[in-house]
Amino acid sequence: MATAVSVDIRNELLRLAKPFRISGHVFRDSPVTVVTLRHGPHQGRGEGAGVYYLRDEPADMLATLESHREAIESGLSRDELRSLLPPGGARNALDCALWELQASRAGVPVWKLAGLESARPLLTTYTLGADEPQVMGAGAVAYTHARAIKMKLTGEVDIDIERVRAVRAARPDVWLGVDANQGYVADTLQRLVPVLVDEDVSLLEQPCARGDEACLDGLDCSVAIAADESVQGLDEIEPLLGRFDVVNIKLDKCGGLTEGLLMAERARALGLQVMVGNMIGTSWAMGAGFVLGQHCDIVDLDGALFLAQDRSPGVIYADGQVDCPGNVWGGC
């Protein structure tokens, strides 16, 4: 009889180094569910933060995974997992653990198992939480190694305009994107967009609320618009056409690396650009995103920088890039 897979499922509360503000929410910590699978000498780890705005809570994630413990111990495959659980943090944590376990068994890194010939360091955005304009400008200067910055807006159009101008004045050298986290409506968006153009902003992420995407219809905007909250999984990509230019794939939203890779392939086939983001997490979460990031035009994998304490060893941030050695996550 084949040896059963050993399963450890636990919740952890990751403390942030300081509060992080976005539109409608202030984060002070990041609760996550962690799955560790062991089979003989082989191990796989996965971390899921859930989707806070969908009330994808770690307590529920842990209970969901525990309810399927027998199937996991029996050797559940990643394809079977996509049918067993809906998208979300629980599936992401288990899916990523299955990837690393499979890679360990095969004696290859996860990126090779995913069909890549190599894995390169990736230019990543460094994120500024929403704050007073001068504070955000100072924060942009403090990101001395950043070559790409993504700043959070709140939907307060007058102060958001000041924020954009302050950050651009502080860092005229960087690629700059803004993330509104659903904070805008048609009228305020009309006021914001000309300023984004004037300040050479390259990306406008999720300006309007999920379900209110029609506010983008007829918008005269030369800045690329990215869907984040408006696209949770593979089946939501096609409706983005004509309103969005970029699909922001987050493993916690879509339910893991397996779905994320399928989404990247589908988005490309439809002529959309691809972005990888994160919900804040440790280097294990960034490591899985790093594999997906090899397929992406825009990479936002700075989540581990916001933690009071990351896992060790951790991903490497240097020269504006993120790199994930095999001893962090993904093997070999």
CSV table of C-alpha atoms in Angstrom, one decimal:
chain,number,residue,atom,x,y,z
A,1,MET,CA,0.0,0.0,0.0
A,2,ALA,CA,1.3,3.5,-0.9
A,3,THR,CA,2.3,5.7,2.0
A,4,ALA,CA,-0.2,8.4,2.8
A,5,VAL,CA,0.6,12.0,2.5
A,6,SER,CA,1.2,13.7,5.8
A,7,VAL,CA,-0.8,16.9,6.1
A,8,ASP,CA,-0.3,19.8,8.5
A,9,ILE,CA,-2.8,22.7,8.3
A,10,ARG,CA,-2.5,25.8,10.5
A,11,ASN,CA,-3.3,29.5,10.7
A,12,GLU,CA,-0.8,32.2,11.4
A,13,LEU,CA,-1.1,35.9,12.0
A,14,LEU,CA,1.6,37.9,10.2
A,15,ARG,CA,2.2,41.3,11.8
A,16,LEU,CA,2.9,44.2,9.5
A,17,ALA,CA,5.8,46.5,10.2
A,18,LYS,CA,3.3,49.5,10.1
A,19,PRO,CA,-0.3,50.1,9.1
A,20,PHE,CA,-0.9,49.9,5.3
A,21,ARG,CA,-3.8,52.0,3.9
A,22,ILE,CA,-5.8,51.4,0.7
A,23,SER,CA,-9.2,52.6,-0.4
A,24,GLY,CA,-11.7,51.6,2.3
A,25,HIS,CA,-9.3,49.5,4.4
A,26,VAL,CA,-6.3,49.7,6.7
A,27,PHE,CA,-4.2,46.6,7.3
A,28,ARG,CA,-2.3,46.0,10.5
A,29,ASP,CA,-1.7,42.3,10.1
A,30,SER,CA,-2.2,39.6,7.5
A,31,PRO,CA,-3.8,36.3,8.7
A,32,VAL,CA,-2.8,33.3,6.5
A,33,THR,CA,-3.5,29.6,6.3
A,34,VAL,CA,-0.4,27.4,5.8
A,35,VAL,CA,-0.4,23.9,4.4
A,36,THR,CA,2.6,21.6,4.6
A,37,LEU,CA,2.5,18.2,2.9
A,38,ARG,CA,5.1,15.5,3.5
A,39,HIS,CA,5.5,12.2,1.6
A,40,GLY,CA,8.6,10.3,2.6
A,41,PRO,CA,11.6,12.6,2.3
A,42,HIS,CA,9.6,15.1,0.2
A,43,GLN,CA,7.8,18.3,1.3
A,44,GLY,CA,5.5,20.9,-0.2
A,45,ARG,CA,4.5,24.2,1.4
A,46,GLY,CA,1.7,26.6,0.5
A,47,GLU,CA,0.4,29.8,2.1
A,48,GLY,CA,-3.0,31.4,1.4
A,49,ALA,CA,-4.1,34.9,2.7
A,50,GLY,CA,-7.6,34.7,1.4
A,51,VAL,CA,-9.5,37.5,-0.2
A,52,TYR,CA,-10.6,40.0,2.5
A,53,TYR,CA,-13.2,41.8,0.4
A,54,LEU,CA,-14.9,38.5,-0.3
A,55,ARG,CA,-14.8,37.5,3.4
A,56,ASP,CA,-12.5,34.6,2.6
A,57,GLU,CA,-11.4,34.2,6.2
A,58,PRO,CA,-8.6,32.0,7.5
A,59,ALA,CA,-10.8,30.2,10.0
A,60,ASP,CA,-13.1,29.1,7.2
A,61,MET,CA,-10.2,28.3,5.0
A,62,LEU,CA,-8.7,26.0,7.7
A,63,ALA,CA,-12.1,24.3,8.3
A,64,THR,CA,-12.6,23.8,4.5
A,65,LEU,CA,-9.2,22.1,4.2
A,66,GLU,CA,-9.7,20.0,7.3
A,67,SER,CA,-13.0,18.7,5.9
A,68,HIS,CA,-11.0,17.3,2.9
A,69,ARG,CA,-8.1,15.9,4.9
A,70,GLU,CA,-8.8,12.3,3.8
A,71,ALA,CA,-8.8,13.2,0.1
A,72,ILE,CA,-5.5,15.2,0.6
A,73,GLU,CA,-3.9,12.3,2.5
A,74,SER,CA,-4.9,9.9,-0.3
A,75,GLY,CA,-2.9,11.8,-2.8
A,76,LEU,CA,-5.2,14.5,-4.3
A,77,SER,CA,-3.9,15.9,-7.6
A,78,ARG,CA,-3.9,19.5,-8.6
A,79,ASP,CA,-6.5,18.9,-11.3
A,80,GLU,CA,-8.7,17.1,-8.8
A,81,LEU,CA,-8.3,20.1,-6.4
A,82,ARG,CA,-9.6,22.5,-9.1
A,83,SER,CA,-12.8,20.5,-9.1
A,84,LEU,CA,-13.0,19.9,-5.4
A,85,LEU,CA,-12.6,23.5,-4.1
A,86,PRO,CA,-13.7,26.9,-5.4
A,87,PRO,CA,-11.2,29.7,-6.1
A,88,GLY,CA,-9.8,31.4,-2.9
A,89,GLY,CA,-7.2,31.2,-0.3
A,90,ALA,CA,-7.8,27.6,0.9
A,91,ARG,CA,-7.3,26.2,-2.6
A,92,ASN,CA,-4.3,28.4,-3.2
A,93,ALA,CA,-2.5,27.2,-0.1
A,94,LEU,CA,-3.1,23.6,-1.0
A,95,ASP,CA,-2.4,24.0,-4.7
A,96,CYS,CA,1.0,25.6,-4.0
A,97,ALA,CA,1.9,22.9,-1.5
A,98,LEU,CA,1.0,20.3,-4.1
A,99,TRP,CA,3.3,22.1,-6.7
A,100,GLU,CA,6.3,22.1,-4.4
A,101,LEU,CA,5.7,18.5,-3.3
A,102,GLN,CA,5.5,17.3,-6.9
A,103,ALA,CA,8.6,19.2,-7.8
A,104,SER,CA,10.5,17.7,-4.9
A,105,ARG,CA,9.4,14.2,-6.0
A,106,ALA,CA,10.6,14.9,-9.5
A,107,GLY,CA,13.8,16.4,-8.4
A,108,VAL,CA,13.3,19.7,-10.3
A,109,PRO,CA,12.3,23.2,-9.3
A,110,VAL,CA,8.7,24.3,-9.6
A,111,TRP,CA,9.4,26.7,-12.5
A,112,LYS,CA,10.7,23.8,-14.5
A,113,LEU,CA,7.7,21.7,-13.6
A,114,ALA,CA,5.6,24.6,-14.9
A,115,GLY,CA,7.3,24.3,-18.3
A,116,LEU,CA,9.8,27.1,-18.1
A,117,GLU,CA,13.4,26.7,-19.3
A,118,SER,CA,14.8,29.0,-16.6
A,119,ALA,CA,13.7,31.5,-14.0
A,120,ARG,CA,15.0,35.1,-14.0
A,121,PRO,CA,14.9,37.8,-11.4
A,122,LEU,CA,11.9,40.0,-12.0
A,123,LEU,CA,11.5,43.8,-11.9
A,124,THR,CA,8.8,44.4,-9.2
A,125,THR,CA,6.8,47.3,-8.2
A,126,TYR,CA,7.4,48.7,-4.7
A,127,THR,CA,4.1,49.8,-3.2
A,128,LEU,CA,3.2,53.0,-1.3
A,129,GLY,CA,0.2,52.9,1.0
A,130,ALA,CA,-2.2,55.9,0.8
A,131,ASP,CA,-1.0,58.7,3.1
A,132,GLU,CA,-0.5,62.5,3.0
A,133,PRO,CA,1.1,63.5,-0.3
A,134,GLN,CA,4.4,64.7,1.3
A,135,VAL,CA,4.6,61.4,3.2
A,136,MET,CA,4.1,59.4,0.0
A,137,GLY,CA,6.7,61.5,-1.7
A,138,ALA,CA,9.2,60.8,1.1
A,139,GLY,CA,8.3,57.1,0.9
A,140,ALA,CA,9.1,57.1,-2.8
A,141,VAL,CA,12.5,58.6,-2.2
A,142,ALA,CA,13.2,56.0,0.6
A,143,TYR,CA,12.7,53.3,-2.0
A,144,THR,CA,16.2,53.9,-3.2
A,145,HIS,CA,16.5,50.7,-5.3
A,146,ALA,CA,13.0,50.8,-6.8
A,147,ARG,CA,12.7,51.2,-10.5
A,148,ALA,CA,8.9,50.7,-10.5
A,149,ILE,CA,6.5,52.2,-7.9
A,150,LYS,CA,2.8,51.5,-7.4
A,151,MET,CA,0.9,53.9,-5.2
A,152,LYS,CA,-2.4,53.4,-3.5
A,153,LEU,CA,-5.2,56.0,-4.0
A,154,THR,CA,-8.4,56.3,-2.0
A,155,GLY,CA,-10.9,57.8,-4.4
A,156,GLU,CA,-10.6,61.2,-2.7
A,157,VAL,CA,-9.8,62.8,-6.1
A,158,ASP,CA,-8.3,66.1,-4.9
A,159,ILE,CA,-5.9,64.6,-2.5
A,160,ASP,CA,-5.2,61.7,-4.9
A,161,ILE,CA,-4.1,64.2,-7.5
A,162,GLU,CA,-1.8,65.8,-5.0
A,163,ARG,CA,-0.5,62.3,-4.1
A,164,VAL,CA,0.3,61.5,-7.7
A,165,ARG,CA,2.1,64.8,-8.3
A,166,ALA,CA,4.1,64.5,-5.1
A,167,VAL,CA,5.3,61.0,-5.9
A,168,ARG,CA,6.2,61.8,-9.5
A,169,ALA,CA,8.1,64.9,-8.4
A,170,ALA,CA,10.0,62.9,-5.9
A,171,ARG,CA,10.8,60.1,-8.3
A,172,PRO,CA,10.8,61.3,-11.9
A,173,ASP,CA,12.9,58.3,-12.9
A,174,VAL,CA,10.6,55.4,-12.1
A,175,TRP,CA,7.8,53.5,-13.9
A,176,LEU,CA,4.7,54.6,-12.0
A,177,GLY,CA,1.3,53.0,-11.5
A,178,VAL,CA,-1.7,53.8,-9.3
A,179,ASP,CA,-4.1,51.4,-7.6
A,180,ALA,CA,-7.5,52.9,-6.7
A,181,ASN,CA,-8.9,49.6,-5.2
A,182,GLN,CA,-12.4,50.3,-6.5
A,183,GLY,CA,-12.5,53.9,-5.1
A,184,TYR,CA,-13.7,55.8,-8.2
A,185,VAL,CA,-16.9,56.6,-10.0
A,186,ALA,CA,-17.3,58.0,-13.5
A,187,ASP,CA,-17.3,61.7,-12.6
A,188,THR,CA,-14.2,61.6,-10.3
A,189,LEU,CA,-12.4,59.3,-12.8
A,190,GLN,CA,-12.8,61.9,-15.5
A,191,ARG,CA,-10.9,64.4,-13.3
A,192,LEU,CA,-8.2,62.0,-12.3
A,193,VAL,CA,-7.2,60.6,-15.8
A,194,PRO,CA,-5.8,63.8,-17.3
A,195,VAL,CA,-3.4,64.1,-14.3
A,196,LEU,CA,-2.3,60.6,-14.7
A,197,VAL,CA,-1.4,61.3,-18.4
A,198,ASP,CA,0.4,64.5,-17.5
A,199,GLU,CA,2.4,62.8,-14.8
A,200,ASP,CA,3.4,59.9,-17.0
A,201,VAL,CA,1.6,57.2,-15.1
A,202,SER,CA,1.7,53.9,-16.9
A,203,LEU,CA,-1.0,51.9,-15.1
A,204,LEU,CA,-4.4,52.6,-13.5
A,205,GLU,CA,-5.5,49.6,-11.5
A,206,GLN,CA,-9.1,48.8,-10.6
A,207,PRO,CA,-10.5,52.3,-10.7
A,208,CYS,CA,-14.1,51.4,-10.2
A,209,ALA,CA,-16.1,48.9,-8.1
A,210,ARG,CA,-16.5,45.3,-9.1
A,211,GLY,CA,-19.9,45.2,-10.8
A,212,ASP,CA,-19.6,48.8,-11.9
A,213,GLU,CA,-17.2,48.3,-14.7
A,214,ALA,CA,-19.6,50.2,-17.1
A,215,CYS,CA,-18.2,53.4,-15.6
A,216,LEU,CA,-15.2,52.7,-17.9
A,217,ASP,CA,-17.4,52.8,-21.1
A,218,GLY,CA,-16.5,55.8,-23.2
A,219,LEU,CA,-13.6,56.8,-20.9
A,220,ASP,CA,-10.9,58.6,-23.0
A,221,CYS,CA,-7.8,57.1,-21.3
A,222,SER,CA,-4.4,56.4,-22.8
A,223,VAL,CA,-3.2,54.9,-19.5
A,224,ALA,CA,-3.4,51.1,-19.4
A,225,ILE,CA,-6.3,50.0,-17.1
A,226,ALA,CA,-5.8,46.8,-15.0
A,227,ALA,CA,-8.6,44.6,-13.6
A,228,ASP,CA,-8.0,43.3,-10.1
A,229,GLU,CA,-11.1,42.9,-8.0
A,230,SER,CA,-13.1,42.7,-11.3
A,231,VAL,CA,-11.4,39.4,-12.2
A,232,GLN,CA,-11.3,36.5,-9.7
A,233,GLY,CA,-10.7,33.5,-12.0
A,234,LEU,CA,-10.4,32.0,-15.4
A,235,ASP,CA,-14.1,32.4,-16.3
A,236,GLU,CA,-14.1,36.1,-15.7
A,237,ILE,CA,-11.4,37.1,-18.1
A,238,GLU,CA,-13.4,37.3,-21.4
A,239,PRO,CA,-15.9,39.9,-20.0
A,240,LEU,CA,-13.0,42.3,-19.4
A,241,LEU,CA,-12.4,42.8,-23.2
A,242,GLY,CA,-13.1,46.4,-24.3
A,243,ARG,CA,-12.8,47.8,-20.8
A,244,PHE,CA,-9.5,46.6,-19.4
A,245,ASP,CA,-6.0,46.2,-20.9
A,246,VAL,CA,-4.3,44.2,-18.1
A,247,VAL,CA,-5.4,41.2,-16.0
A,248,ASN,CA,-4.0,41.2,-12.5
A,249,ILE,CA,-3.7,37.6,-11.4
A,250,LYS,CA,-3.4,36.9,-7.6
A,251,LEU,CA,-3.1,33.4,-6.5
A,252,ASP,CA,-5.3,33.9,-3.5
A,253,LYS,CA,-8.1,35.2,-5.8
A,254,CYS,CA,-7.9,32.5,-8.4
A,255,GLY,CA,-7.1,29.6,-6.1
A,256,GLY,CA,-3.5,28.8,-6.8
A,257,LEU,CA,-0.6,28.6,-9.3
A,258,THR,CA,-2.4,26.0,-11.4
A,259,GLU,CA,-5.3,28.4,-12.2
A,260,GLY,CA,-3.0,31.4,-12.4
A,261,LEU,CA,-1.0,29.8,-15.2
A,262,LEU,CA,-4.2,29.0,-17.1
A,263,MET,CA,-5.4,32.6,-16.6
A,264,ALA,CA,-2.1,34.0,-18.0
A,265,GLU,CA,-2.4,31.8,-21.1
A,266,ARG,CA,-6.0,32.7,-21.7
A,267,ALA,CA,-5.4,36.5,-21.2
A,268,ARG,CA,-2.5,36.4,-23.7
A,269,ALA,CA,-4.7,34.6,-26.2
A,270,LEU,CA,-7.3,37.4,-25.9
A,271,GLY,CA,-4.7,40.1,-26.4
A,272,LEU,CA,-4.6,41.3,-22.8
A,273,GLN,CA,-1.4,42.0,-20.8
A,274,VAL,CA,-0.7,40.0,-17.7
A,275,MET,CA,0.2,41.1,-14.2
A,276,VAL,CA,0.9,39.2,-11.0
A,277,GLY,CA,0.0,40.7,-7.7
A,278,ASN,CA,-0.3,39.6,-4.1
A,279,MET,CA,-2.5,40.0,-1.0
A,280,ILE,CA,0.6,40.5,1.3
A,281,GLY,CA,2.3,37.4,2.6
A,282,THR,CA,5.6,35.8,3.3
A,283,SER,CA,8.3,34.7,0.9
A,284,TRP,CA,6.5,31.4,0.4
A,285,ALA,CA,3.6,33.2,-1.2
A,286,MET,CA,6.0,35.5,-3.1
A,287,GLY,CA,7.8,32.4,-4.3
A,288,ALA,CA,4.7,30.9,-5.9
A,289,GLY,CA,3.9,34.3,-7.5
A,290,PHE,CA,7.4,34.4,-8.8
A,291,VAL,CA,6.8,31.4,-11.0
A,292,LEU,CA,3.7,33.0,-12.4
A,293,GLY,CA,5.6,36.3,-12.8
A,294,GLN,CA,7.9,34.7,-15.4
A,295,HIS,CA,4.9,34.9,-17.7
A,296,CYS,CA,3.9,38.5,-16.8
A,297,ASP,CA,4.3,42.0,-18.2
A,298,ILE,CA,4.0,43.7,-14.8
A,299,VAL,CA,5.1,42.2,-11.5
A,300,ASP,CA,3.9,43.3,-8.0
A,301,LEU,CA,5.6,40.9,-5.6
A,302,ASP,CA,6.8,43.2,-2.8
A,303,GLY,CA,4.3,41.8,-0.1
A,304,ALA,CA,7.0,40.3,2.1
A,305,LEU,CA,8.5,43.8,2.6
A,306,PHE,CA,5.5,44.9,4.6
A,307,LEU,CA,5.9,42.3,7.3
A,308,ALA,CA,7.5,42.8,10.7
A,309,GLN,CA,9.2,39.4,10.1
A,310,ASP,CA,9.5,37.2,7.0
A,311,ARG,CA,10.4,33.6,6.7
A,312,SER,CA,14.0,32.7,6.6
A,313,PRO,CA,15.5,32.2,4.0
A,314,GLY,CA,13.4,34.7,2.1
A,315,VAL,CA,13.1,36.1,-1.4
A,316,ILE,CA,15.8,38.6,-2.3
A,317,TYR,CA,14.9,42.2,-3.2
A,318,ALA,CA,17.8,44.1,-4.9
A,319,ASP,CA,18.2,46.6,-7.7
A,320,GLY,CA,14.4,46.9,-8.0
A,321,GLN,CA,14.0,43.2,-8.6
A,322,VAL,CA,12.8,40.2,-6.8
A,323,ASP,CA,14.4,36.8,-6.9
A,324,CYS,CA,13.4,33.5,-5.4
A,325,PRO,CA,16.2,31.0,-4.8
A,326,GLY,CA,15.2,27.4,-4.7
A,327,ASN,CA,15.8,27.1,-0.9
A,328,VAL,CA,13.1,29.7,-0.2
A,329,TRP,CA,10.2,28.0,-2.0
A,330,GLY,CA,10.0,25.8,-5.1
A,331,GLY,CA,13.1,23.6,-4.6
A,332,CYS,CA,16.4,22.9,-6.3
